[in-house]
C-alpha cells in the first residue's frame, strides 16, 4: 500500500502487462490478467513511451503541453492527493469482497449468485479503471515537467531548462491557460 | 391543465463562476469526423470527438468544454471523470449557448409570450421549429463570440411540441420578456451522449465539483447501472442544468447510486427525464449505506405510465438516507413507488409545488398495507416523509399567491399549514419541516424573522409552545482552521394564535463565526387538537434585519 502511494506510477510492465495491484491483507496482490471477464473492462490501454521524443508527443493526449509549469505542478499535487483519497476510500470494496457482496445482495434480492458476482466485478473494474487513469495522468504530468526541467521541451515565456539551447519548433510549448 | 406557481425561495446564490486565469477552453463536436477534423480539442475546427476526451483526461479547476448542439454520439464505454474542480470553480461541460459553431438561427415568425406559461403563440403557422430544439426569447440571453466562459443564461427552453401557431415548452417561461412580436433564437437540440452497452453509463466515482449544462444523457444501463450513476468515492457538488436523461430498452433507472459508503450531492436545475422504462424501474434508485442529497429546481419527469419515482432498488439499508429539496417538479404518468424493502431507511423529501398527473401515490413508503399519500393534479402540496413504520404524515402544506392571504408588505406567496394529529415534538420524525432556506451569511449578527398568522382564533384552544413551533439558524460556529462545527440556534418566542389573527413573527438572532451558508428552517410539531383545525399561514419571505 505504501509503495503504491509513494510510487503511484506503476512501471511499464504493470500497466502494459498486468492488472492493478489489489490491496489485500495489507500487502500488494497482483491480479493475473485474465481473471475477470467483463463486458466493458475499465482498463487503461496505453502503449507507454520509451524515449523523450515519444513522451513529448504522448503528453499531448491530455493537453499537458499547453499547461503552464505552475499549473502542471499544482495538478500533479492535486491528482496525487485524489489518488490516495480514492484508494483509501476503495479499500472496503477491494479488501472485503464478502462485505460488498452482502450489500449487493441486500440491495438486489431478486438477483442470483452469478449476477451478484457480475456486479461486484464491475465495481472492482470501475475502481481499477479510476486508479489506473489517475496514475497514467500523474505519470504523464510528471514526465512533461521532467522534459521541461531538462530543456528537452521549452515553454514560451518560461525559463529554459537545463539544456538551455533552443529546441526545434515542435518541442516549443505554447500555453493556453 | 397544468398550473405552475413560481414560489420564490429566499436564498442567495453565487453561481457566476469567475474562471481562474489558468483555465483552458476546449471544444467537443460529436460529428467532427464528418464535418471538420477531430483533434486536440482546442478549437471548434479541431474539436474532440467525444465527451470522454475532455472528461477522462486530467483537467484543472475552471477548465471548460463547449459541446456542439444538434449532434449525437453512440459509444460503448462508460463515461467517467478523472479530475476535480474546486468549490466555486468547477470543471464545466456545457452545450453551446453562444453559437460557437454558427448553427443558430432566428425564427421567421414572431411570438406572444407570457411569464409562467408553457405555450407561445406565433403570428403565423410555425415553419422553422420542431420538438427537441431549444429556444430563448430575444433579450433573455446573449451570445458571446468566441466565449471562454459558461453562458449562465437559464432562460433557454427545450421545445416539447409544435402545432400550427402553438409552440409548447416543457417548462414554464420565466424570462423577462412579455407580449407580442417577439423573436426567438433557435438553438439545435441538446448534444446527445448515448451509450448502448450494458455497464454503468455516466459514472460519477470519486469526482467532485463539476457543472454539466445542456447535455442529454442516454443509456441502456445494465443490471447494476443507472444512466447517471454515483459510484465508489462519492461525488460532491455536481450541478446538472438543462439536463435530459433518457433510457431505452430494459433499463434500470435514470439517476441513482448503488455503491456502499459513498455520498452524493447533486443539484439538478431544469431536469427532464424521459422515458422511464417499465414496471420496476424508475427515476431514482438510491441504495446502500451512505448519504444521498439530490436537489431539483424545476423538473419534468415522464414515467411512461409504468415507471415509479423510486424504483425497486430503493432500499437504503443500514443507516443511509435520501434527502431532497424539490421545487416545481411535474410528474407525468408515474406509478406508485416500490420501496417495500426499506429497513431502517430515511427518506426526507421536501417537494414544493410538485404536481402529478396521476392520482396514484408516487411518494409511498412501506409495504402494501401502508396507506399511501396521494398526489393529485390539483394538489400543490409539500410533503415530509419520514421513516415512520406506522404510516406516513398526513399534514398538508399548500402554497398560494391569492392576495387576500398575503401578508401586507410581505412576500408574494404564503404557505397554508394543516397539521395532522400524529405530530409530536419528542422526535424529528414526528415533526413537520415548514421550510429550509440556504442563505449566504457573513459574520455580522442578524435577526431572522418569519411571520405567521392563524386563520381564526376559534381554530385553537392552546397556542403552540416554543418547542412546537420554532424557527432556527444552522450556521458555522468556528472561525476557520479549527475542527469544523456548526451551531443550531432556535427561536424561543411563541405566537398567540388563539387570541389574534394578526400577522406576528418568530425571530432568532444569529452570528456566524465565519462567512458561509446559513440555513434558516422552520418546524411545527403540535398535534392537531381534537375538534380544532389548528390551521395557520406563514409568509414564505423571511425578513432579515
XYZ file of C-alpha atoms in Angstrom:
722
model
C 0.000 0.000 0.000
C 2.747 2.461 0.934
C 4.670 1.595 -2.203
C 1.613 2.254 -4.257
C 1.185 5.657 -2.713
C 4.816 6.744 -2.745
C 5.319 5.479 -6.244
C 1.917 5.828 -7.756
C 3.310 5.174 -11.194
C 3.111 1.516 -11.880
C 6.024 0.669 -14.082
C 5.863 -0.339 -17.698
C 5.227 -3.981 -17.094
C 2.435 -3.217 -14.653
C 0.313 -1.189 -16.967
C 1.161 -2.987 -20.146
C 1.102 -6.483 -18.848
C -0.813 -6.916 -15.656
C -3.828 -5.640 -13.881
C -3.869 -3.395 -10.903
C -2.362 -4.362 -7.644
C -5.110 -5.064 -5.188
C -4.697 -4.189 -1.586
C -5.282 -7.385 0.281
C -4.397 -8.019 3.866
C -2.060 -5.057 3.904
C 0.131 -6.367 1.132
C 0.017 -5.880 -2.565
C -1.560 -8.687 -4.513
C -1.227 -8.636 -8.236
C -4.161 -9.949 -10.140
C -3.477 -12.172 -13.105
C -4.544 -10.537 -16.321
C -7.392 -12.737 -17.328
C -9.080 -13.364 -14.009
C -12.093 -11.212 -14.603
C -14.144 -11.199 -17.738
C -16.175 -8.070 -18.067
C -18.438 -6.691 -20.699
C -16.513 -3.478 -20.792
C -13.465 -3.548 -18.572
C -12.453 -0.083 -17.470
C -8.768 -0.558 -18.027
C -6.296 1.927 -19.345
C -4.908 0.922 -22.688
C -1.591 2.659 -23.151
C 1.417 1.990 -25.277
C 3.847 3.607 -22.944
C 6.571 5.809 -24.461
C 10.201 4.842 -24.065
C 12.032 7.943 -25.311
C 11.833 11.627 -24.517
C 10.598 12.328 -28.011
C 7.805 9.809 -27.619
C 6.864 11.230 -24.229
C 6.844 14.748 -25.643
C 4.123 13.636 -28.023
C 2.286 11.325 -25.655
C 1.577 14.013 -23.053
C -0.350 15.954 -25.684
C -3.108 13.372 -25.475
C -4.152 15.059 -22.224
C -3.193 18.545 -23.373
C -0.417 18.840 -20.792
C 1.704 20.583 -23.395
C -0.488 23.675 -23.214
C -0.494 23.955 -19.451
C 1.927 26.331 -17.788
C 4.506 24.781 -15.486
C 2.972 26.227 -12.331
C -0.440 24.826 -13.214
C 1.031 21.433 -14.067
C 2.859 21.284 -10.762
C -0.363 22.065 -8.921
C -2.226 19.467 -10.942
C 0.318 16.810 -10.003
C -0.173 17.514 -6.317
C -3.942 17.570 -6.548
C -4.165 14.369 -8.535
C -1.797 12.551 -6.211
C -3.959 13.611 -3.274
C -7.018 12.421 -5.105
C -5.427 9.098 -5.935
C -4.552 8.496 -2.301
C -8.024 9.508 -1.215
C -9.638 7.256 -3.768
C -7.503 4.257 -2.906
C -8.263 4.677 0.779
C -11.952 5.052 0.034
C -11.971 1.896 -2.046
C -10.318 -0.351 0.491
C -13.518 -1.981 1.658
C -14.520 -2.928 -1.861
C -11.095 -4.281 -2.651
C -10.344 -5.957 0.687
C -13.699 -7.249 1.819
C -15.387 -8.932 -1.079
C -17.924 -10.616 1.206
C -18.916 -7.275 2.758
C -19.681 -5.811 -0.610
C -21.472 -8.884 -1.844
C -23.698 -8.804 1.228
C -24.543 -5.193 0.470
C -25.245 -6.069 -3.160
C -27.489 -8.953 -2.150
C -29.402 -6.697 0.231
C -29.872 -4.147 -2.487
C -30.848 -6.544 -5.233
C -32.514 -9.538 -3.546
C -34.094 -10.561 -6.814
C -30.766 -11.359 -8.468
C -28.937 -14.674 -8.463
C -25.439 -15.504 -7.294
C -23.906 -15.123 -10.717
C -25.383 -11.659 -11.065
C -24.035 -10.632 -7.662
C -20.618 -11.709 -8.867
C -21.002 -9.653 -12.011
C -21.958 -6.546 -10.085
C -19.004 -6.952 -7.755
C -16.599 -7.461 -10.604
C -17.939 -4.407 -12.384
C -17.363 -2.333 -9.274
C -13.825 -3.611 -8.901
C -13.195 -2.896 -12.554
C -14.523 0.631 -12.191
C -12.278 1.267 -9.215
C -9.355 -0.249 -11.023
C -10.005 1.915 -14.051
C -10.189 5.075 -11.981
C -6.930 4.337 -10.215
C -5.128 3.398 -13.395
C -6.301 6.529 -15.144
C -5.144 8.734 -12.309
C -1.791 7.015 -12.298
C -1.414 7.433 -16.016
C -2.265 11.116 -15.843
C 0.137 11.698 -12.978
C 2.939 9.947 -14.803
C 2.313 11.984 -17.931
C 2.283 15.246 -15.980
C 5.481 14.370 -14.162
C 7.128 13.395 -17.398
C 6.203 16.682 -19.028
C 7.667 18.545 -16.065
C 10.816 16.473 -16.324
C 11.144 17.259 -20.023
C 10.814 20.940 -19.223
C 13.405 20.788 -16.485
C 15.785 19.019 -18.796
C 15.168 21.546 -21.522
C 14.020 18.885 -23.935
C 10.883 20.946 -24.393
C 10.714 24.660 -23.777
C 7.751 26.714 -22.724
C 7.294 30.043 -24.432
C 7.721 32.753 -21.833
C 9.202 30.500 -19.155
C 12.842 29.965 -18.219
C 14.625 27.376 -20.322
C 15.607 24.088 -18.811
C 18.983 22.598 -18.130
C 19.976 22.212 -21.747
C 19.445 25.956 -22.267
C 19.823 25.908 -26.023
C 16.929 26.348 -28.412
C 14.878 23.349 -29.361
C 13.102 22.598 -32.622
C 9.744 24.305 -33.093
C 7.835 21.082 -32.489
C 9.278 20.974 -28.976
C 8.245 24.507 -28.047
C 5.214 24.653 -25.803
C 2.693 27.468 -26.159
C 0.487 27.613 -23.098
C -3.246 28.306 -23.207
C -4.145 28.767 -19.561
C -54.403 21.975 -17.476
C -51.151 22.236 -15.730
C -50.906 25.058 -13.233
C -47.489 26.276 -12.303
C -46.783 28.579 -9.461
C -43.405 30.126 -9.046
C -42.639 30.154 -5.379
C -39.753 32.431 -4.631
C -37.360 30.946 -2.187
C -35.250 33.453 -0.399
C -31.665 32.448 -0.768
C -28.562 33.949 -2.205
C -26.559 32.076 -4.757
C -23.262 32.917 -6.244
C -23.206 30.812 -9.328
C -21.406 33.166 -11.641
C -18.084 31.484 -11.881
C -15.004 33.613 -12.081
C -12.667 31.339 -14.024
C -9.094 31.153 -12.912
C -6.551 32.608 -15.296
C -5.152 29.100 -15.601
C -8.343 27.639 -17.064
C -8.367 26.307 -20.595
C -11.200 26.204 -23.090
C -11.923 23.100 -25.135
C -14.442 22.102 -27.763
C -16.317 18.872 -28.379
C -18.118 18.020 -31.584
C -19.526 14.513 -31.799
C -19.715 14.972 -35.557
C -16.218 16.335 -36.123
C -15.119 13.377 -38.207
C -17.650 14.169 -40.896
C -17.803 17.942 -40.720
C -14.319 19.173 -39.867
C -11.319 17.498 -38.331
C -11.204 15.918 -34.932
C -8.160 16.938 -32.977
C -6.781 18.275 -29.750
C -9.989 19.981 -28.689
C -8.527 23.470 -28.640
C -10.650 24.929 -31.431
C -14.064 24.300 -32.944
C -12.281 23.090 -36.075
C -10.119 20.607 -34.148
C -12.656 19.538 -31.571
C -12.670 16.380 -29.523
C -14.973 13.748 -30.908
C -16.403 12.692 -27.567
C -17.012 13.809 -24.007
C -14.536 11.278 -22.693
C -11.604 13.010 -24.371
C -12.258 16.017 -22.204
C -13.615 14.421 -19.036
C -11.290 11.446 -18.729
C -8.106 13.428 -19.218
C -6.696 15.251 -16.219
C -8.044 18.789 -16.092
C -7.669 21.738 -13.785
C -10.388 23.660 -11.976
C -12.157 26.059 -14.266
C -11.414 24.192 -17.481
C -14.435 24.250 -19.744
C -15.564 22.218 -22.724
C -18.187 23.551 -25.097
C -20.191 20.860 -26.852
C -21.764 21.387 -30.226
C -25.540 21.125 -30.396
C -27.622 19.101 -32.771
C -25.288 16.139 -32.817
C -25.222 12.820 -31.052
C -22.701 10.187 -30.231
C -23.035 6.478 -29.829
C -20.481 4.881 -27.629
C -19.960 1.629 -25.821
C -17.788 2.893 -23.000
C -18.707 4.149 -19.565
C -18.172 7.862 -19.216
C -16.147 8.873 -16.212
C -14.253 11.905 -14.989
C -10.686 11.957 -13.758
C -10.201 15.317 -12.085
C -11.971 17.514 -9.557
C -12.847 21.142 -9.838
C -12.985 23.453 -6.850
C -15.946 24.757 -4.942
C -16.890 27.894 -6.813
C -14.651 26.985 -9.747
C -15.888 23.701 -11.152
C -14.819 21.936 -14.279
C -17.536 22.651 -16.813
C -19.090 20.819 -19.718
C -21.612 22.999 -21.472
C -23.647 22.711 -24.601
C -23.139 25.623 -26.958
C -25.222 28.620 -25.909
C -23.070 31.122 -27.806
C -23.415 29.931 -31.407
C -19.778 28.909 -31.444
C -20.357 26.693 -34.483
C -22.585 29.232 -36.269
C -25.580 26.956 -36.388
C -28.167 29.052 -34.541
C -30.969 30.892 -36.283
C -33.724 33.387 -35.582
C -37.363 32.421 -36.017
C -39.264 33.511 -39.072
C -42.434 34.040 -37.059
C -42.763 36.276 -34.039
C -44.364 35.169 -30.826
C -46.529 36.252 -27.957
C -45.048 35.170 -24.663
C -46.141 35.411 -21.059
C -44.385 34.535 -17.852
C -45.498 31.305 -16.244
C -46.896 29.837 -19.453
C -45.605 26.789 -21.290
C -47.057 27.920 -24.605
C -46.063 30.651 -27.012
C -48.340 31.718 -29.827
C -46.855 32.582 -33.200
C -48.206 35.231 -35.532
C -48.435 32.598 -38.283
C -48.097 28.869 -38.653
C -44.721 27.858 -37.268
C -42.341 26.884 -40.051
C -38.904 26.572 -38.540
C -39.181 24.963 -35.136
C -39.586 21.377 -34.070
C -39.585 19.320 -30.901
C -36.174 18.865 -29.383
C -34.779 22.182 -30.481
C -34.053 24.836 -27.900
C -35.110 28.439 -27.929
C -34.716 31.596 -25.986
C -36.671 34.786 -26.342
C -34.630 37.589 -27.796
C -33.387 39.734 -24.962
C -33.275 36.986 -22.357
C -29.925 35.530 -23.338
C -26.840 36.831 -25.082
C -24.318 35.067 -27.249
C -20.642 35.802 -26.812
C -18.441 35.323 -29.828
C -15.520 33.034 -29.018
C -16.677 32.728 -25.445
C -14.316 31.119 -22.953
C -16.735 31.074 -20.019
C -20.008 29.314 -19.472
C -23.075 31.156 -20.669
C -25.063 31.490 -17.470
C -28.388 32.164 -19.156
C -31.055 29.968 -17.611
C -33.970 31.155 -19.748
C -33.408 28.741 -22.595
C -36.094 26.138 -23.164
C -36.467 22.854 -24.939
C -39.356 22.683 -27.368
C -41.846 19.987 -26.427
C -44.115 20.265 -29.439
C -45.154 22.460 -32.319
C -48.657 22.566 -33.725
C -49.932 25.261 -36.015
C -49.226 28.533 -34.287
C -48.686 26.954 -30.878
C -45.253 26.301 -29.511
C -45.199 24.232 -26.319
C -42.313 24.028 -23.902
C -41.639 21.529 -21.152
C -41.069 24.217 -18.555
C -42.983 27.424 -17.997
C -41.375 30.549 -19.318
C -39.585 32.527 -16.610
C -37.774 35.128 -18.663
C -38.150 38.888 -18.689
C -39.923 39.386 -21.987
C -43.649 39.703 -22.404
C -46.198 40.499 -25.052
C -46.346 40.034 -28.791
C -43.963 40.485 -31.706
C -41.027 38.767 -30.045
C -38.461 36.780 -31.991
C -36.973 33.572 -30.731
C -33.439 32.383 -31.146
C -33.309 28.786 -32.319
C -30.595 26.536 -30.976
C -30.207 22.969 -32.210
C -31.118 20.102 -29.955
C -29.064 19.232 -26.919
C -25.879 17.311 -27.662
C -26.756 13.686 -27.110
C -24.320 11.367 -25.406
C -25.709 7.911 -25.904
C -24.265 4.745 -24.560
C -25.551 1.469 -25.859
C -23.818 -1.178 -23.822
C -24.606 -2.900 -20.619
C -22.455 -1.493 -17.874
C -22.619 1.764 -15.962
C -23.352 4.727 -18.162
C -22.186 8.052 -16.792
C -20.233 7.129 -13.709
C -19.537 9.717 -11.054
C -16.950 7.953 -8.927
C -14.734 9.955 -6.640
C -15.090 13.122 -8.675
C -16.214 16.429 -7.214
C -17.120 19.922 -8.354
C -18.382 19.635 -11.911
C -21.006 21.604 -13.791
C -22.835 19.978 -16.698
C -25.137 22.195 -18.729
C -27.402 21.389 -21.616
C -26.369 17.791 -22.213
C -28.654 14.887 -22.946
C -27.560 11.558 -21.484
C -28.959 8.389 -22.960
C -28.141 4.897 -21.994
C -29.178 1.320 -21.710
C -27.666 0.543 -18.345
C -27.099 -2.968 -17.200
C -28.032 -4.845 -14.127
C -26.318 -2.527 -11.706
C -26.396 0.675 -13.621
C -28.257 3.899 -13.813
C -27.911 6.456 -16.561
C -26.270 8.887 -14.155
C -24.625 6.672 -11.605
C -22.924 7.505 -8.336
C -20.000 5.181 -7.787
C -17.106 4.485 -5.471
C -15.617 7.505 -3.788
C -18.801 9.518 -3.936
C -19.416 12.665 -5.924
C -19.911 16.017 -4.306
C -21.144 19.281 -5.712
C -22.257 18.246 -9.160
C -24.707 20.540 -10.865
C -26.708 19.442 -13.864
C -28.510 22.264 -15.611
C -30.855 21.890 -18.580
C -30.188 18.174 -18.433
C -32.119 15.460 -20.207
C -31.902 11.851 -19.105
C -33.335 9.190 -21.330
C -33.288 5.435 -21.358
C -34.265 2.667 -23.662
C -34.973 -0.991 -23.534
C -34.834 -2.856 -20.281
C -33.038 -0.117 -18.497
C -32.652 0.292 -14.820
C -33.143 3.817 -13.551
C -32.419 7.344 -14.619
C -30.429 8.625 -11.672
C -29.011 6.643 -8.835
C -26.297 5.442 -6.558
C -25.792 1.819 -5.807
C -22.419 1.782 -4.147
C -21.880 1.478 -0.440
C -20.388 4.110 1.793
C -20.363 6.855 -0.741
C -22.126 10.167 -0.634
C -23.559 12.192 -3.461
C -24.536 15.833 -3.509
C -26.200 16.634 -6.771
C -28.281 19.542 -7.919
C -30.500 19.364 -10.988
C -31.739 22.628 -12.443
C -34.309 22.004 -15.139
C -34.121 18.239 -15.275
C -36.135 16.364 -17.831
C -36.387 12.603 -17.555
C -37.900 10.702 -20.418
C -38.795 7.989 -20.731
C -38.509 5.775 -17.776
C -38.611 2.106 -18.586
C -41.228 -0.351 -17.481
C -42.516 -1.517 -14.155
C -39.868 -1.919 -11.517
C -37.612 0.725 -12.991
C -37.972 4.309 -12.066
C -36.424 7.691 -11.895
C -34.356 7.418 -8.748
C -32.615 4.474 -7.204
C -30.509 5.452 -4.263
C -29.354 2.486 -2.315
C -26.740 1.260 0.083
C -25.126 2.882 3.055
C -24.106 6.432 2.529
C -25.983 9.710 2.297
C -27.579 10.959 -0.862
C -28.669 14.527 -1.329
C -30.343 15.236 -4.620
C -31.997 18.605 -5.042
C -34.152 19.559 -8.002
C -35.090 23.046 -9.098
C -37.604 22.552 -11.862
C -38.147 19.041 -13.100
C -40.240 17.365 -15.764
C -40.432 13.653 -15.111
C -42.255 11.463 -17.564
C -42.655 7.929 -16.269
C -44.457 6.468 -19.257
C -47.301 5.018 -17.280
C -45.482 2.182 -15.603
C -42.347 3.572 -14.066
C -42.327 4.836 -10.468
C -40.381 7.691 -8.955
C -38.289 5.434 -6.774
C -37.516 2.057 -8.218
C -37.391 -1.360 -6.657
C -33.809 -0.685 -5.741
C -34.941 1.981 -3.364
C -33.849 0.262 -0.240
C -31.301 2.158 1.790
C -30.140 -0.351 4.322
C -28.145 0.262 7.433
C -28.423 3.968 8.049
C -28.142 5.685 4.712
C -30.594 8.317 3.663
C -32.024 10.051 0.665
C -32.733 13.734 1.072
C -34.038 16.091 -1.482
C -35.373 19.593 -1.704
C -37.506 19.608 -4.842
C -39.236 22.646 -6.273
C -41.563 22.860 -9.248
C -41.449 19.236 -10.326
C -44.061 17.861 -12.706
C -44.606 14.104 -12.616
C -46.288 12.822 -15.729
C -47.816 9.339 -15.742
C -45.845 7.986 -12.820
C -46.760 4.893 -10.902
C -46.662 4.119 -7.222
C -43.254 3.825 -5.704
C -41.923 0.417 -4.901
C -39.953 0.737 -1.713
C -41.223 -2.323 0.029
C -37.802 -3.446 1.077
C -36.958 -0.474 3.215
C -35.445 -1.422 6.547
C -34.208 1.461 8.677
C -34.366 3.923 5.883
C -34.764 7.629 5.932
C -36.350 9.486 3.098
C -36.717 13.209 3.523
C -38.158 14.867 0.502
C -39.498 18.367 0.583
C -41.479 18.801 -2.575
C -42.769 22.324 -3.043
C -45.098 22.964 -5.940
C -44.984 19.378 -7.105
C -47.714 18.098 -9.361
C -48.684 14.680 -10.583
C -50.957 13.811 -13.461
C -51.988 10.599 -11.779
C -53.817 10.109 -8.548
C -51.613 7.183 -7.708
C -49.345 7.743 -4.828
C -45.868 8.446 -6.022
C -44.346 9.008 -2.618
C -45.234 5.782 -0.925
C -43.177 4.248 1.781
C -43.586 0.833 3.243
C -45.407 -2.289 2.252
C -48.775 -2.692 0.658
C -50.539 -2.304 3.943
C -49.336 1.244 4.377
C -51.790 3.891 3.365
C -50.245 5.946 0.632
C -50.290 9.712 0.485
C -51.948 10.647 -2.797
C -50.784 13.488 -5.010
C -53.264 14.772 -7.483
C -53.091 17.266 -10.285
C -54.839 19.990 -8.344
C -52.998 19.490 -5.123
C -49.953 21.621 -4.583
C -48.606 20.029 -1.514
C -45.454 19.900 0.409
C -44.755 16.503 1.826
C -42.429 15.471 4.502
C -41.874 11.764 4.650
C -40.151 10.084 7.495
C -39.281 6.539 8.314
C -42.385 6.050 10.353
C -43.342 2.428 10.417
C -46.959 3.027 11.235
C -47.842 5.302 8.379
C -46.958 8.497 6.697
C -47.514 12.080 7.775
C -50.894 13.392 6.738
C -50.176 17.038 7.389
C -50.619 19.196 4.370
C -48.947 22.377 3.344
C -50.179 24.324 0.390
C -48.836 27.418 -1.229
C -50.887 30.294 -2.543
C -50.412 33.655 -4.149
C -54.010 34.737 -3.564
C -53.889 38.370 -2.481
C -56.316 38.014 0.370
C -53.992 35.605 2.137
C -50.783 37.564 1.675
C -49.199 39.500 4.487
C -49.381 43.270 3.846
C -45.889 44.381 2.952
C -44.709 40.805 2.925
C -43.744 38.295 0.254
C -45.722 37.196 -2.808
C -46.563 33.728 -1.512
C -47.681 32.198 1.742
C -47.869 28.638 2.932
C -51.068 27.313 4.464
C -50.426 24.608 7.044
C -52.970 21.994 8.030
C -51.340 19.859 10.709
C -52.179 16.272 11.482
C -52.764 14.654 14.838
C -49.669 12.480 14.730
C -47.179 15.288 15.154
C -45.121 15.244 18.293
C -42.164 17.398 19.381
C -40.401 14.489 21.024
C -38.843 13.375 17.763
C -37.789 14.925 14.461
C -39.547 12.062 12.750
C -42.880 13.383 14.033
C -42.096 16.992 13.227
C -43.218 18.904 10.183
C -40.492 20.841 8.420
C -42.062 24.023 7.113
C -39.169 25.447 5.134
C -35.426 25.468 4.718
C -33.614 28.358 3.088
C -29.886 28.354 2.446
C -28.574 31.888 2.879
C -25.057 33.127 2.351
C -24.268 34.943 5.591
C -21.269 36.939 6.737
C -20.059 37.251 10.330
C -22.349 40.085 11.343
C -25.199 39.433 13.711
C -28.569 39.427 12.032
C -32.102 38.872 13.208
C -34.126 36.456 11.127
C -37.894 36.955 11.263
C -40.636 34.776 9.853
C -44.254 35.904 10.003
C -47.237 33.731 10.879
C -50.960 34.159 11.280
C -53.781 31.883 12.351
C -56.862 31.778 10.157
C -59.175 32.023 13.119
C -58.735 32.333 16.876
C -61.523 29.770 17.227
C -59.302 27.228 15.412
C -57.142 27.000 18.530
C -57.539 26.032 22.148
C -53.919 26.274 23.232
C -51.150 28.094 21.418
C -48.161 26.100 20.163
C -45.256 26.277 22.568
C -41.745 27.258 21.545
C -40.980 23.547 21.298
C -43.929 23.029 18.976
C -43.403 25.937 16.559
C -39.996 27.420 16.030
C -37.512 28.722 13.520
C -33.800 28.094 13.712
C -30.467 29.099 12.211
C -27.857 26.494 11.399
C -24.502 28.193 10.864
C -20.729 27.921 11.167
C -19.632 28.259 14.763
C -15.885 28.239 14.246
C -13.657 30.883 12.709
C -11.899 28.535 10.370
C -8.835 26.347 10.745
C -10.313 24.538 13.718
C -12.329 21.378 13.611
C -15.400 22.274 11.573
C -18.512 22.747 13.677
C -21.944 24.159 13.140
C -24.377 25.515 15.646
C -28.141 25.448 15.595
C -29.964 28.222 17.409
C -33.723 28.087 17.784
C -36.243 30.783 18.462
C -37.750 30.893 21.933
C -40.808 33.040 21.348
C -44.427 31.961 20.958
C -47.379 33.194 18.945
C -50.860 33.996 20.153
C -52.917 32.093 17.566
C -55.810 31.671 19.994
C -56.017 35.366 20.753
C -55.306 37.136 17.490
C -55.295 36.632 13.718
C -52.808 39.451 13.185
C -49.516 38.615 11.491
C -46.819 38.117 14.104
C -43.265 36.931 13.867
C -40.908 34.482 15.408
C -37.337 35.680 15.393
C -33.883 34.368 16.059
C -30.604 36.284 16.041
C -27.574 34.512 14.671
C -23.964 35.492 14.153
C -21.753 33.003 12.313
C -18.079 32.805 13.205
C -17.201 32.740 9.542
C -18.919 33.547 6.289
C -20.705 30.718 4.622
C -24.050 29.097 4.133
C -26.560 29.593 6.948
C -29.713 27.524 6.869
C -32.924 29.088 8.117
C -35.504 26.430 8.899
C -38.960 26.312 10.376
C -40.616 23.429 12.180
C -44.035 22.599 13.556
C -44.736 19.719 15.920
C -48.003 20.391 17.752
C -50.514 17.590 17.164
C -53.834 18.846 15.895
C -56.211 19.496 18.751
C -59.360 17.463 18.762
C -62.225 19.413 17.239
C -59.947 22.238 16.126
C -58.417 22.951 12.712
C -55.171 24.449 14.072
C -54.706 25.936 10.635
C -52.191 28.749 10.095
C -50.293 30.624 7.418
C -46.675 31.642 7.124
C -45.127 34.267 4.900
C -42.508 32.485 2.786
C -40.286 35.524 2.598
C -38.292 35.960 5.796
C -37.286 39.409 6.942
C -33.639 39.738 7.839
C -32.515 42.740 9.855
